[in-house]
mmCIF file with all atom_site columns, C-alpha atoms in Angstrom:
data_model
loop_
_atom_site.group_PDB
_atom_site.id
_atom_site.type_symbol
_atom_site.label_atom_id
_atom_site.label_alt_id
_atom_site.label_comp_id
_atom_site.label_asym_id
_atom_site.label_entity_id
_atom_site.label_seq_id
_atom_site.pdbx_PDB_ins_code
_atom_site.Cartn_x
_atom_site.Cartn_y
_atom_site.Cartn_z
_atom_site.occupancy
_atom_site.B_iso_or_equiv
_atom_site.pdbx_formal_charge
_atom_site.auth_seq_id
_atom_site.auth_comp_id
_atom_site.auth_asym_id
_atom_site.auth_atom_id
_atom_site.pdbx_PDB_model_num
ATOM 1   C CA . MET A 1 1   ? -8.579  13.855  37.766 1.00 47.00 ? 1   MET A CA 1
ATOM 2   C CA . SER A 1 2   ? -10.627 11.684  35.369 1.00 77.00 ? 2   SER A CA 1
ATOM 3   C CA . ASP A 1 3   ? -9.857  7.977   35.267 1.00 93.00 ? 3   ASP A CA 1
ATOM 4   C CA . ILE A 1 4   ? -9.527  6.012   32.043 1.00 97.00 ? 4   ILE A CA 1
ATOM 5   C CA . ARG A 1 5   ? -9.990  2.292   32.681 1.00 98.00 ? 5   ARG A CA 1
ATOM 6   C CA . LEU A 1 6   ? -9.332  0.787   29.275 1.00 98.00 ? 6   LEU A CA 1
ATOM 7   C CA . VAL A 1 7   ? -9.412  -2.785  28.077 1.00 98.00 ? 7   VAL A CA 1
ATOM 8   C CA . ILE A 1 8   ? -7.568  -3.779  24.919 1.00 98.00 ? 8   ILE A CA 1
ATOM 9   C CA . ALA A 1 9   ? -10.000 -6.321  23.484 1.00 98.00 ? 9   ALA A CA 1
ATOM 10  C CA . ILE A 1 10  ? -8.543  -8.890  21.105 1.00 98.00 ? 10  ILE A CA 1
ATOM 11  C CA . PRO A 1 11  ? -10.895 -11.307 19.324 1.00 97.00 ? 11  PRO A CA 1
ATOM 12  C CA . THR A 1 12  ? -8.820  -14.063 17.775 1.00 96.00 ? 12  THR A CA 1
ATOM 13  C CA . ALA A 1 13  ? -8.961  -17.531 16.268 1.00 93.00 ? 13  ALA A CA 1
ATOM 14  C CA . GLY A 1 14  ? -5.774  -18.294 18.175 1.00 92.00 ? 14  GLY A CA 1
ATOM 15  C CA . THR A 1 15  ? -2.859  -17.514 15.871 1.00 90.00 ? 15  THR A CA 1
ATOM 16  C CA . VAL A 1 16  ? -1.542  -13.971 15.562 1.00 91.00 ? 16  VAL A CA 1
ATOM 17  C CA . ARG A 1 17  ? 1.042   -12.508 13.221 1.00 91.00 ? 17  ARG A CA 1
ATOM 18  C CA . MET A 1 18  ? 4.366   -11.261 14.526 1.00 94.00 ? 18  MET A CA 1
ATOM 19  C CA . GLY A 1 19  ? 3.526   -7.787  13.219 1.00 95.00 ? 19  GLY A CA 1
ATOM 20  C CA . PHE A 1 20  ? 0.448   -7.624  15.422 1.00 97.00 ? 20  PHE A CA 1
ATOM 21  C CA . ALA A 1 21  ? 2.345   -8.883  18.487 1.00 97.00 ? 21  ALA A CA 1
ATOM 22  C CA . TYR A 1 22  ? 5.124   -6.357  17.870 1.00 97.00 ? 22  TYR A CA 1
ATOM 23  C CA . SER A 1 23  ? 2.581   -3.528  17.466 1.00 98.00 ? 23  SER A CA 1
ATOM 24  C CA . LEU A 1 24  ? 0.745   -4.491  20.642 1.00 98.00 ? 24  LEU A CA 1
ATOM 25  C CA . ALA A 1 25  ? 3.976   -4.611  22.644 1.00 98.00 ? 25  ALA A CA 1
ATOM 26  C CA . GLY A 1 26  ? 5.012   -1.243  21.243 1.00 98.00 ? 26  GLY A CA 1
ATOM 27  C CA . MET A 1 27  ? 1.715   0.411   22.101 1.00 98.00 ? 27  MET A CA 1
ATOM 28  C CA . VAL A 1 28  ? 1.695   -0.929  25.666 1.00 98.00 ? 28  VAL A CA 1
ATOM 29  C CA . ALA A 1 29  ? 5.318   0.140   26.155 1.00 98.00 ? 29  ALA A CA 1
ATOM 30  C CA . HIS A 1 30  ? 4.463   3.606   24.836 1.00 97.00 ? 30  HIS A CA 1
ATOM 31  C CA . VAL A 1 31  ? 1.647   3.982   27.378 1.00 97.00 ? 31  VAL A CA 1
ATOM 32  C CA . ALA A 1 32  ? 3.849   2.658   30.194 1.00 96.00 ? 32  ALA A CA 1
ATOM 33  C CA . ALA A 1 33  ? 6.603   5.148   29.368 1.00 97.00 ? 33  ALA A CA 1
ATOM 34  C CA . ASN A 1 34  ? 4.503   8.193   28.482 1.00 96.00 ? 34  ASN A CA 1
ATOM 35  C CA . ARG A 1 35  ? 1.006   7.541   29.802 1.00 95.00 ? 35  ARG A CA 1
ATOM 36  C CA . ILE A 1 36  ? -1.450  9.497   27.591 1.00 96.00 ? 36  ILE A CA 1
ATOM 37  C CA . PRO A 1 37  ? 0.092   12.889  26.676 1.00 96.00 ? 37  PRO A CA 1
ATOM 38  C CA . SER A 1 38  ? -3.109  13.960  24.905 1.00 96.00 ? 38  SER A CA 1
ATOM 39  C CA . ARG A 1 39  ? -5.048  13.439  28.151 1.00 96.00 ? 39  ARG A CA 1
ATOM 40  C CA . PRO A 1 40  ? -2.656  14.827  30.802 1.00 95.00 ? 40  PRO A CA 1
ATOM 41  C CA . GLU A 1 41  ? -5.430  15.279  33.344 1.00 95.00 ? 41  GLU A CA 1
ATOM 42  C CA . SER A 1 42  ? -6.348  11.581  33.261 1.00 95.00 ? 42  SER A CA 1
ATOM 43  C CA . SER A 1 43  ? -4.936  8.562   35.015 1.00 95.00 ? 43  SER A CA 1
ATOM 44  C CA . ILE A 1 44  ? -5.003  5.358   32.993 1.00 96.00 ? 44  ILE A CA 1
ATOM 45  C CA . GLU A 1 45  ? -5.505  1.724   33.902 1.00 96.00 ? 45  GLU A CA 1
ATOM 46  C CA . LEU A 1 46  ? -4.765  -0.640  31.038 1.00 96.00 ? 46  LEU A CA 1
ATOM 47  C CA . LYS A 1 47  ? -5.592  -4.324  30.741 1.00 97.00 ? 47  LYS A CA 1
ATOM 48  C CA . ILE A 1 48  ? -5.643  -6.831  27.892 1.00 98.00 ? 48  ILE A CA 1
ATOM 49  C CA . ASP A 1 49  ? -8.476  -9.291  27.359 1.00 98.00 ? 49  ASP A CA 1
ATOM 50  C CA . VAL A 1 50  ? -8.504  -12.034 24.734 1.00 98.00 ? 50  VAL A CA 1
ATOM 51  C CA . VAL A 1 51  ? -11.345 -14.287 23.632 1.00 97.00 ? 51  VAL A CA 1
ATOM 52  C CA . GLU A 1 52  ? -10.268 -17.132 21.386 1.00 97.00 ? 52  GLU A CA 1
ATOM 53  C CA . SER A 1 53  ? -12.637 -19.044 19.128 1.00 95.00 ? 53  SER A CA 1
ATOM 54  C CA . SER A 1 54  ? -13.443 -19.358 15.449 1.00 93.00 ? 54  SER A CA 1
ATOM 55  C CA . ASN A 1 55  ? -16.630 -17.294 15.965 1.00 93.00 ? 55  ASN A CA 1
ATOM 56  C CA . TRP A 1 56  ? -15.433 -13.689 15.899 1.00 90.00 ? 56  TRP A CA 1
ATOM 57  C CA . ILE A 1 57  ? -18.957 -12.352 16.561 1.00 94.00 ? 57  ILE A CA 1
ATOM 58  C CA . THR A 1 58  ? -19.210 -14.278 19.836 1.00 95.00 ? 58  THR A CA 1
ATOM 59  C CA . ASN A 1 59  ? -15.680 -13.165 20.667 1.00 96.00 ? 59  ASN A CA 1
ATOM 60  C CA . ARG A 1 60  ? -16.695 -9.503  20.373 1.00 97.00 ? 60  ARG A CA 1
ATOM 61  C CA . GLU A 1 61  ? -19.887 -9.987  22.378 1.00 97.00 ? 61  GLU A CA 1
ATOM 62  C CA . GLN A 1 62  ? -17.991 -11.634 25.214 1.00 98.00 ? 62  GLN A CA 1
ATOM 63  C CA . LEU A 1 63  ? -15.219 -9.046  25.231 1.00 98.00 ? 63  LEU A CA 1
ATOM 64  C CA . VAL A 1 64  ? -17.640 -6.136  25.545 1.00 98.00 ? 64  VAL A CA 1
ATOM 65  C CA . ARG A 1 65  ? -19.772 -7.871  28.179 1.00 98.00 ? 65  ARG A CA 1
ATOM 66  C CA . ARG A 1 66  ? -16.707 -8.702  30.284 1.00 98.00 ? 66  ARG A CA 1
ATOM 67  C CA . ALA A 1 67  ? -15.407 -5.149  30.007 1.00 98.00 ? 67  ALA A CA 1
ATOM 68  C CA . ILE A 1 68  ? -18.715 -3.716  31.199 1.00 98.00 ? 68  ILE A CA 1
ATOM 69  C CA . ASP A 1 69  ? -19.066 -6.243  34.012 1.00 98.00 ? 69  ASP A CA 1
ATOM 70  C CA . SER A 1 70  ? -15.548 -5.490  35.250 1.00 97.00 ? 70  SER A CA 1
ATOM 71  C CA . GLY A 1 71  ? -16.218 -1.750  35.476 1.00 97.00 ? 71  GLY A CA 1
ATOM 72  C CA . MET A 1 72  ? -13.993 -0.565  32.634 1.00 98.00 ? 72  MET A CA 1
ATOM 73  C CA . SER A 1 73  ? -14.688 2.827   31.048 1.00 98.00 ? 73  SER A CA 1
ATOM 74  C CA . HIS A 1 74  ? -13.239 2.309   27.555 1.00 98.00 ? 74  HIS A CA 1
ATOM 75  C CA . LEU A 1 75  ? -12.690 -0.562  25.126 1.00 98.00 ? 75  LEU A CA 1
ATOM 76  C CA . MET A 1 76  ? -10.261 -0.678  22.231 1.00 98.00 ? 76  MET A CA 1
ATOM 77  C CA . PHE A 1 77  ? -10.740 -3.414  19.662 1.00 98.00 ? 77  PHE A CA 1
ATOM 78  C CA . LEU A 1 78  ? -7.496  -4.616  18.085 1.00 98.00 ? 78  LEU A CA 1
ATOM 79  C CA . ASP A 1 79  ? -8.015  -7.306  15.470 1.00 97.00 ? 79  ASP A CA 1
ATOM 80  C CA . ASP A 1 80  ? -5.115  -9.697  15.031 1.00 95.00 ? 80  ASP A CA 1
ATOM 81  C CA . ASP A 1 81  ? -4.703  -8.909  11.320 1.00 94.00 ? 81  ASP A CA 1
ATOM 82  C CA . MET A 1 82  ? -3.805  -5.275  12.064 1.00 96.00 ? 82  MET A CA 1
ATOM 83  C CA . VAL A 1 83  ? -0.475  -3.567  12.666 1.00 97.00 ? 83  VAL A CA 1
ATOM 84  C CA . PHE A 1 84  ? -0.194  -0.068  14.089 1.00 98.00 ? 84  PHE A CA 1
ATOM 85  C CA . GLU A 1 85  ? 2.206   2.548   15.411 1.00 98.00 ? 85  GLU A CA 1
ATOM 86  C CA . PRO A 1 86  ? 2.938   2.818   19.177 1.00 98.00 ? 86  PRO A CA 1
ATOM 87  C CA . GLN A 1 87  ? 1.208   6.217   19.577 1.00 98.00 ? 87  GLN A CA 1
ATOM 88  C CA . ILE A 1 88  ? -2.130  5.033   18.146 1.00 98.00 ? 88  ILE A CA 1
ATOM 89  C CA . LEU A 1 89  ? -3.961  4.922   21.493 1.00 98.00 ? 89  LEU A CA 1
ATOM 90  C CA . ASP A 1 90  ? -2.743  8.377   22.500 1.00 98.00 ? 90  ASP A CA 1
ATOM 91  C CA . VAL A 1 91  ? -3.941  9.833   19.195 1.00 98.00 ? 91  VAL A CA 1
ATOM 92  C CA . MET A 1 92  ? -7.396  8.246   19.424 1.00 98.00 ? 92  MET A CA 1
ATOM 93  C CA . LEU A 1 93  ? -7.977  8.995   23.121 1.00 98.00 ? 93  LEU A CA 1
ATOM 94  C CA . GLY A 1 94  ? -6.895  12.566  22.426 1.00 98.00 ? 94  GLY A CA 1
ATOM 95  C CA . ARG A 1 95  ? -9.972  13.022  20.245 1.00 98.00 ? 95  ARG A CA 1
ATOM 96  C CA . ARG A 1 96  ? -12.148 12.895  23.388 1.00 97.00 ? 96  ARG A CA 1
ATOM 97  C CA . GLN A 1 97  ? -15.047 11.305  21.534 1.00 98.00 ? 97  GLN A CA 1
ATOM 98  C CA . GLN A 1 98  ? -17.228 8.356   22.503 1.00 98.00 ? 98  GLN A CA 1
ATOM 99  C CA . ILE A 1 99  ? -16.591 6.456   19.253 1.00 98.00 ? 99  ILE A CA 1
ATOM 100 C CA . VAL A 1 100 ? -13.383 6.755   17.235 1.00 98.00 ? 100 VAL A CA 1
ATOM 101 C CA . CYS A 1 101 ? -12.496 4.336   14.458 1.00 98.00 ? 101 CYS A CA 1
ATOM 102 C CA . THR A 1 102 ? -9.879  4.043   11.734 1.00 98.00 ? 102 THR A CA 1
ATOM 103 C CA . ASN A 1 103 ? -9.966  3.548   7.989  1.00 97.00 ? 103 ASN A CA 1
ATOM 104 C CA . TYR A 1 104 ? -7.939  0.852   6.275  1.00 95.00 ? 104 TYR A CA 1
ATOM 105 C CA . LEU A 1 105 ? -7.873  -0.910  2.957  1.00 92.00 ? 105 LEU A CA 1
ATOM 106 C CA . ILE A 1 106 ? -9.949  -4.005  2.341  1.00 90.00 ? 106 ILE A CA 1
ATOM 107 C CA . LYS A 1 107 ? -7.639  -6.883  1.495  1.00 86.00 ? 107 LYS A CA 1
ATOM 108 C CA . THR A 1 108 ? -8.364  -7.041  -2.226 1.00 80.00 ? 108 THR A CA 1
ATOM 109 C CA . GLU A 1 109 ? -6.520  -6.309  -5.461 1.00 79.00 ? 109 GLU A CA 1
ATOM 110 C CA . PRO A 1 110 ? -6.416  -3.699  -6.856 1.00 79.00 ? 110 PRO A CA 1
ATOM 111 C CA . ALA A 1 111 ? -6.110  -1.870  -3.537 1.00 78.00 ? 111 ALA A CA 1
ATOM 112 C CA . LYS A 1 112 ? -8.758  0.844   -3.804 1.00 81.00 ? 112 LYS A CA 1
ATOM 113 C CA . ASP A 1 113 ? -11.637 0.167   -1.394 1.00 89.00 ? 113 ASP A CA 1
ATOM 114 C CA . PHE A 1 114 ? -11.459 1.255   2.234  1.00 94.00 ? 114 PHE A CA 1
ATOM 115 C CA . VAL A 1 115 ? -13.638 -0.149  5.020  1.00 95.00 ? 115 VAL A CA 1
ATOM 116 C CA . ALA A 1 116 ? -15.160 3.178   6.129  1.00 97.00 ? 116 ALA A CA 1
ATOM 117 C CA . VAL A 1 117 ? -18.475 4.317   4.627  1.00 96.00 ? 117 VAL A CA 1
ATOM 118 C CA . GLY A 1 118 ? -19.587 7.924   4.845  1.00 97.00 ? 118 GLY A CA 1
ATOM 119 C CA . LEU A 1 119 ? -22.982 9.294   5.774  1.00 97.00 ? 119 LEU A CA 1
ATOM 120 C CA . ASP A 1 120 ? -23.649 9.549   2.013  1.00 96.00 ? 120 ASP A CA 1
ATOM 121 C CA . GLY A 1 121 ? -23.225 5.788   1.625  1.00 93.00 ? 121 GLY A CA 1
ATOM 122 C CA . GLN A 1 122 ? -19.951 6.103   -0.300 1.00 96.00 ? 122 GLN A CA 1
ATOM 123 C CA . ARG A 1 123 ? -16.596 4.600   0.634  1.00 95.00 ? 123 ARG A CA 1
ATOM 124 C CA . VAL A 1 124 ? -14.300 7.062   2.415  1.00 96.00 ? 124 VAL A CA 1
ATOM 125 C CA . PHE A 1 125 ? -10.790 7.500   1.041  1.00 95.00 ? 125 PHE A CA 1
ATOM 126 C CA . THR A 1 126 ? -7.694  8.170   3.134  1.00 96.00 ? 126 THR A CA 1
ATOM 127 C CA . ASP A 1 127 ? -4.652  9.805   1.547  1.00 93.00 ? 127 ASP A CA 1
ATOM 128 C CA . LYS A 1 128 ? -1.719  12.036  2.526  1.00 93.00 ? 128 LYS A CA 1
ATOM 129 C CA . ASP A 1 129 ? -3.959  15.097  2.798  1.00 95.00 ? 129 ASP A CA 1
ATOM 130 C CA . SER A 1 130 ? -6.618  13.401  4.966  1.00 96.00 ? 130 SER A CA 1
ATOM 131 C CA . THR A 1 131 ? -6.661  14.737  8.502  1.00 97.00 ? 131 THR A CA 1
ATOM 132 C CA . GLY A 1 132 ? -8.927  15.292  11.497 1.00 98.00 ? 132 GLY A CA 1
ATOM 133 C CA . LEU A 1 133 ? -12.244 13.709  12.415 1.00 98.00 ? 133 LEU A CA 1
ATOM 134 C CA . LEU A 1 134 ? -14.994 12.832  9.972  1.00 98.00 ? 134 LEU A CA 1
ATOM 135 C CA . PRO A 1 135 ? -18.542 11.778  10.962 1.00 98.00 ? 135 PRO A CA 1
ATOM 136 C CA . ILE A 1 136 ? -19.304 8.524   9.128  1.00 98.00 ? 136 ILE A CA 1
ATOM 137 C CA . SER A 1 137 ? -21.860 5.758   8.910  1.00 97.00 ? 137 SER A CA 1
ATOM 138 C CA . TYR A 1 138 ? -19.552 2.886   9.815  1.00 96.00 ? 138 TYR A CA 1
ATOM 139 C CA . SER A 1 139 ? -16.083 1.388   9.498  1.00 96.00 ? 139 SER A CA 1
ATOM 140 C CA . GLY A 1 140 ? -14.340 -1.797  10.515 1.00 95.00 ? 140 GLY A CA 1
ATOM 141 C CA . PHE A 1 141 ? -13.516 -2.676  14.111 1.00 97.00 ? 141 PHE A CA 1
ATOM 142 C CA . GLY A 1 142 ? -9.848  -3.462  13.327 1.00 97.00 ? 142 GLY A CA 1
ATOM 143 C CA . VAL A 1 143 ? -8.486  -0.562  15.392 1.00 98.00 ? 143 VAL A CA 1
ATOM 144 C CA . SER A 1 144 ? -11.390 1.174   17.114 1.00 98.00 ? 144 SER A CA 1
ATOM 145 C CA . LEU A 1 145 ? -12.043 2.902   20.434 1.00 98.00 ? 145 LEU A CA 1
ATOM 146 C CA . PHE A 1 146 ? -15.273 3.165   22.417 1.00 98.00 ? 146 PHE A CA 1
ATOM 147 C CA . GLU A 1 147 ? -16.518 4.572   25.675 1.00 98.00 ? 147 GLU A CA 1
ATOM 148 C CA . LEU A 1 148 ? -18.403 1.634   27.147 1.00 98.00 ? 148 LEU A CA 1
ATOM 149 C CA . ASP A 1 149 ? -21.399 3.841   27.953 1.00 98.00 ? 149 ASP A CA 1
ATOM 150 C CA . VAL A 1 150 ? -22.163 3.526   24.235 1.00 98.00 ? 150 VAL A CA 1
ATOM 151 C CA . PHE A 1 151 ? -22.673 -0.231  24.491 1.00 98.00 ? 151 PHE A CA 1
ATOM 152 C CA . LYS A 1 152 ? -24.634 0.168   27.721 1.00 98.00 ? 152 LYS A CA 1
ATOM 153 C CA . ALA A 1 153 ? -27.096 2.376   25.859 1.00 98.00 ? 153 ALA A CA 1
ATOM 154 C CA . ILE A 1 154 ? -27.988 -0.180  23.171 1.00 97.00 ? 154 ILE A CA 1
ATOM 155 C CA . PRO A 1 155 ? -29.389 -3.692  23.660 1.00 95.00 ? 155 PRO A CA 1
ATOM 156 C CA . GLN A 1 156 ? -27.379 -6.857  23.223 1.00 95.00 ? 156 GLN A CA 1
ATOM 157 C CA . PRO A 1 157 ? -26.639 -8.577  20.849 1.00 95.00 ? 157 PRO A CA 1
ATOM 158 C CA . TRP A 1 158 ? -24.379 -5.800  19.618 1.00 97.00 ? 158 TRP A CA 1
ATOM 159 C CA . PHE A 1 159 ? -22.707 -7.597  16.718 1.00 95.00 ? 159 PHE A CA 1
ATOM 160 C CA . GLN A 1 160 ? -25.462 -9.496  14.925 1.00 91.00 ? 160 GLN A CA 1
ATOM 161 C CA . PRO A 1 161 ? -25.115 -9.400  11.118 1.00 86.00 ? 161 PRO A CA 1
ATOM 162 C CA . GLN A 1 162 ? -28.175 -8.637  9.017  1.00 85.00 ? 162 GLN A CA 1
ATOM 163 C CA . PHE A 1 163 ? -29.346 -10.547 5.963  1.00 84.00 ? 163 PHE A CA 1
ATOM 164 C CA . VAL A 1 164 ? -29.692 -8.495  2.774  1.00 83.00 ? 164 VAL A CA 1
ATOM 165 C CA . PRO A 1 165 ? -32.235 -10.341 0.560  1.00 84.00 ? 165 PRO A CA 1
ATOM 166 C CA . GLU A 1 166 ? -31.518 -8.404  -2.636 1.00 85.00 ? 166 GLU A CA 1
ATOM 167 C CA . LYS A 1 167 ? -27.849 -9.402  -2.408 1.00 82.00 ? 167 LYS A CA 1
ATOM 168 C CA . ASN A 1 168 ? -28.497 -12.859 -0.906 1.00 89.00 ? 168 ASN A CA 1
ATOM 169 C CA . GLU A 1 169 ? -25.778 -12.230 1.656  1.00 78.00 ? 169 GLU A CA 1
ATOM 170 C CA . TYR A 1 170 ? -25.136 -11.145 5.225  1.00 82.00 ? 170 TYR A CA 1
ATOM 171 C CA . THR A 1 171 ? -23.582 -7.884  6.282  1.00 76.00 ? 171 THR A CA 1
ATOM 172 C CA . THR A 1 172 ? -20.453 -7.881  8.376  1.00 79.00 ? 172 THR A CA 1
ATOM 173 C CA . GLU A 1 173 ? -21.024 -7.355  12.089 1.00 89.00 ? 173 GLU A CA 1
ATOM 174 C CA . ASP A 1 174 ? -19.725 -3.785  12.116 1.00 91.00 ? 174 ASP A CA 1
ATOM 175 C CA . ASN A 1 175 ? -22.393 -2.101  9.985  1.00 90.00 ? 175 ASN A CA 1
ATOM 176 C CA . PRO A 1 176 ? -25.446 -3.070  12.147 1.00 92.00 ? 176 PRO A CA 1
ATOM 177 C CA . CYS A 1 177 ? -23.545 -2.270  15.346 1.00 96.00 ? 177 CYS A CA 1
ATOM 178 C CA . TYR A 1 178 ? -22.586 1.230   14.245 1.00 96.00 ? 178 TYR A CA 1
ATOM 179 C CA . GLU A 1 179 ? -26.116 1.761   12.904 1.00 95.00 ? 179 GLU A CA 1
ATOM 180 C CA . ALA A 1 180 ? -27.560 0.942   16.343 1.00 96.00 ? 180 ALA A CA 1
ATOM 181 C CA . MET A 1 181 ? -25.115 3.371   17.933 1.00 98.00 ? 181 MET A CA 1
ATOM 182 C CA . ARG A 1 182 ? -26.121 6.171   15.570 1.00 97.00 ? 182 ARG A CA 1
ATOM 183 C CA . LYS A 1 183 ? -29.817 5.463   16.122 1.00 97.00 ? 183 LYS A CA 1
ATOM 184 C CA . ALA A 1 184 ? -29.190 5.776   19.866 1.00 98.00 ? 184 ALA A CA 1
ATOM 185 C CA . GLY A 1 185 ? -27.854 9.282   19.265 1.00 98.00 ? 185 GLY A CA 1
ATOM 186 C CA . PHE A 1 186 ? -24.100 8.689   19.149 1.00 98.00 ? 186 PHE A CA 1
ATOM 187 C CA . ASN A 1 187 ? -21.787 10.086  16.486 1.00 98.00 ? 187 ASN A CA 1
ATOM 188 C CA . VAL A 1 188 ? -19.371 7.692   14.808 1.00 98.00 ? 188 VAL A CA 1
ATOM 189 C CA . TYR A 1 189 ? -16.091 9.446   14.035 1.00 98.00 ? 189 TYR A CA 1
ATOM 190 C CA . LEU A 1 190 ? -13.361 8.373   11.644 1.00 98.00 ? 190 LEU A CA 1
ATOM 191 C CA . ASP A 1 191 ? -9.906  9.552   12.686 1.00 98.00 ? 191 ASP A CA 1
ATOM 192 C CA . GLN A 1 192 ? -8.005  10.195  9.481  1.00 98.00 ? 192 GLN A CA 1
ATOM 193 C CA . ASP A 1 193 ? -4.698  10.826  11.277 1.00 98.00 ? 193 ASP A CA 1
ATOM 194 C CA . ALA A 1 194 ? -4.931  7.566   13.216 1.00 98.00 ? 194 ALA A CA 1
ATOM 195 C CA . SER A 1 195 ? -5.889  5.805   9.984  1.00 98.00 ? 195 SER A CA 1
ATOM 196 C CA . LYS A 1 196 ? -2.455  6.611   8.575  1.00 97.00 ? 196 LYS A CA 1
ATOM 197 C CA . LEU A 1 197 ? -0.891  4.753   11.520 1.00 98.00 ? 197 LEU A CA 1
ATOM 198 C CA . VAL A 1 198 ? -2.480  1.362   10.744 1.00 97.00 ? 198 VAL A CA 1
ATOM 199 C CA . SER A 1 199 ? -2.119  -1.383  8.147  1.00 95.00 ? 199 SER A CA 1
ATOM 200 C CA . HIS A 1 200 ? -4.323  -4.362  7.321  1.00 92.00 ? 200 HIS A CA 1
ATOM 201 C CA . VAL A 1 201 ? -2.225  -7.508  7.051  1.00 90.00 ? 201 VAL A CA 1
ATOM 202 C CA . GLY A 1 202 ? -2.836  -10.525 4.852  1.00 80.00 ? 202 GLY A CA 1
ATOM 203 C CA . THR A 1 203 ? -0.637  -12.011 2.142  1.00 73.00 ? 203 THR A CA 1
ATOM 204 C CA . LYS A 1 204 ? 0.876   -8.525  2.190  1.00 72.00 ? 204 LYS A CA 1
ATOM 205 C CA . SER A 1 205 ? 0.397   -5.380  4.269  1.00 72.00 ? 205 SER A CA 1
ATOM 206 C CA . TRP A 1 206 ? -2.323  -3.062  2.944  1.00 66.00 ? 206 TRP A CA 1
ATOM 207 C CA . ASN A 1 207 ? -2.188  0.597   4.008  1.00 79.00 ? 207 ASN A CA 1
ATOM 208 C CA . TRP A 1 208 ? -3.388  3.963   2.749  1.00 80.00 ? 208 TRP A CA 1
ATOM 209 C CA . LYS A 1 209 ? -0.198  4.663   0.759  1.00 80.00 ? 209 LYS A CA 1
ATOM 210 C CA . GLY A 1 210 ? -0.988  1.883   -1.711 1.00 77.00 ? 210 GLY A CA 1
ATOM 211 C CA . ALA A 1 211 ? -4.561  2.941   -2.450 1.00 82.00 ? 211 ALA A CA 1
ATOM 212 C CA . ILE A 1 212 ? -5.585  3.587   -6.053 1.00 73.00 ? 212 ILE A CA 1
ATOM 213 C CA . HIS A 1 213 ? -7.804  6.593   -6.700 1.00 73.00 ? 213 HIS A CA 1
ATOM 214 C CA . GLY A 1 214 ? -10.856 6.055   -8.834 1.00 61.00 ? 214 GLY A CA 1
#
């Protein structure tokens, strides 16, 4: 029997929305009641780790380092502005891939841009017909799953933004991290089915159903 030792890693500034807390409780209860139906051969150990500060990059670095040092096998980032269905972990673990991420709308109006970027450099769309796994360049970390061997294979810092001179701005921390993973030989997969189980929460809840084509 293979063992899954998974840490739910939550980087936060300290205040979380009720929707996130409700989603987290639902997911943990789902695992407690059903374990991981998509991985029936595996036992699962689940723990939650939280790092609280206003520096989300440091929060991520510390969460991954602590997970590795404590001997965990998997890490799931859950950002505190996400809501998700209880079965999300089962769906993503069932993919049996080293890196599985989700696609969700960027919190802008009109709602048309998703966080995931394909290998062609274009934004990836998620709609009712989207399904399965798609190799991509990068996505957000909002709801994302990693085997920790991936982080062990690339040097720290893992989440250092890069400065883009022609735009006079920094990247987010996700793009350089996923780029380092791909350069180390890992595939980054977008789970389109899991993506339809998440929403990005701000002044309203953004999800794939409200996206505008074009």
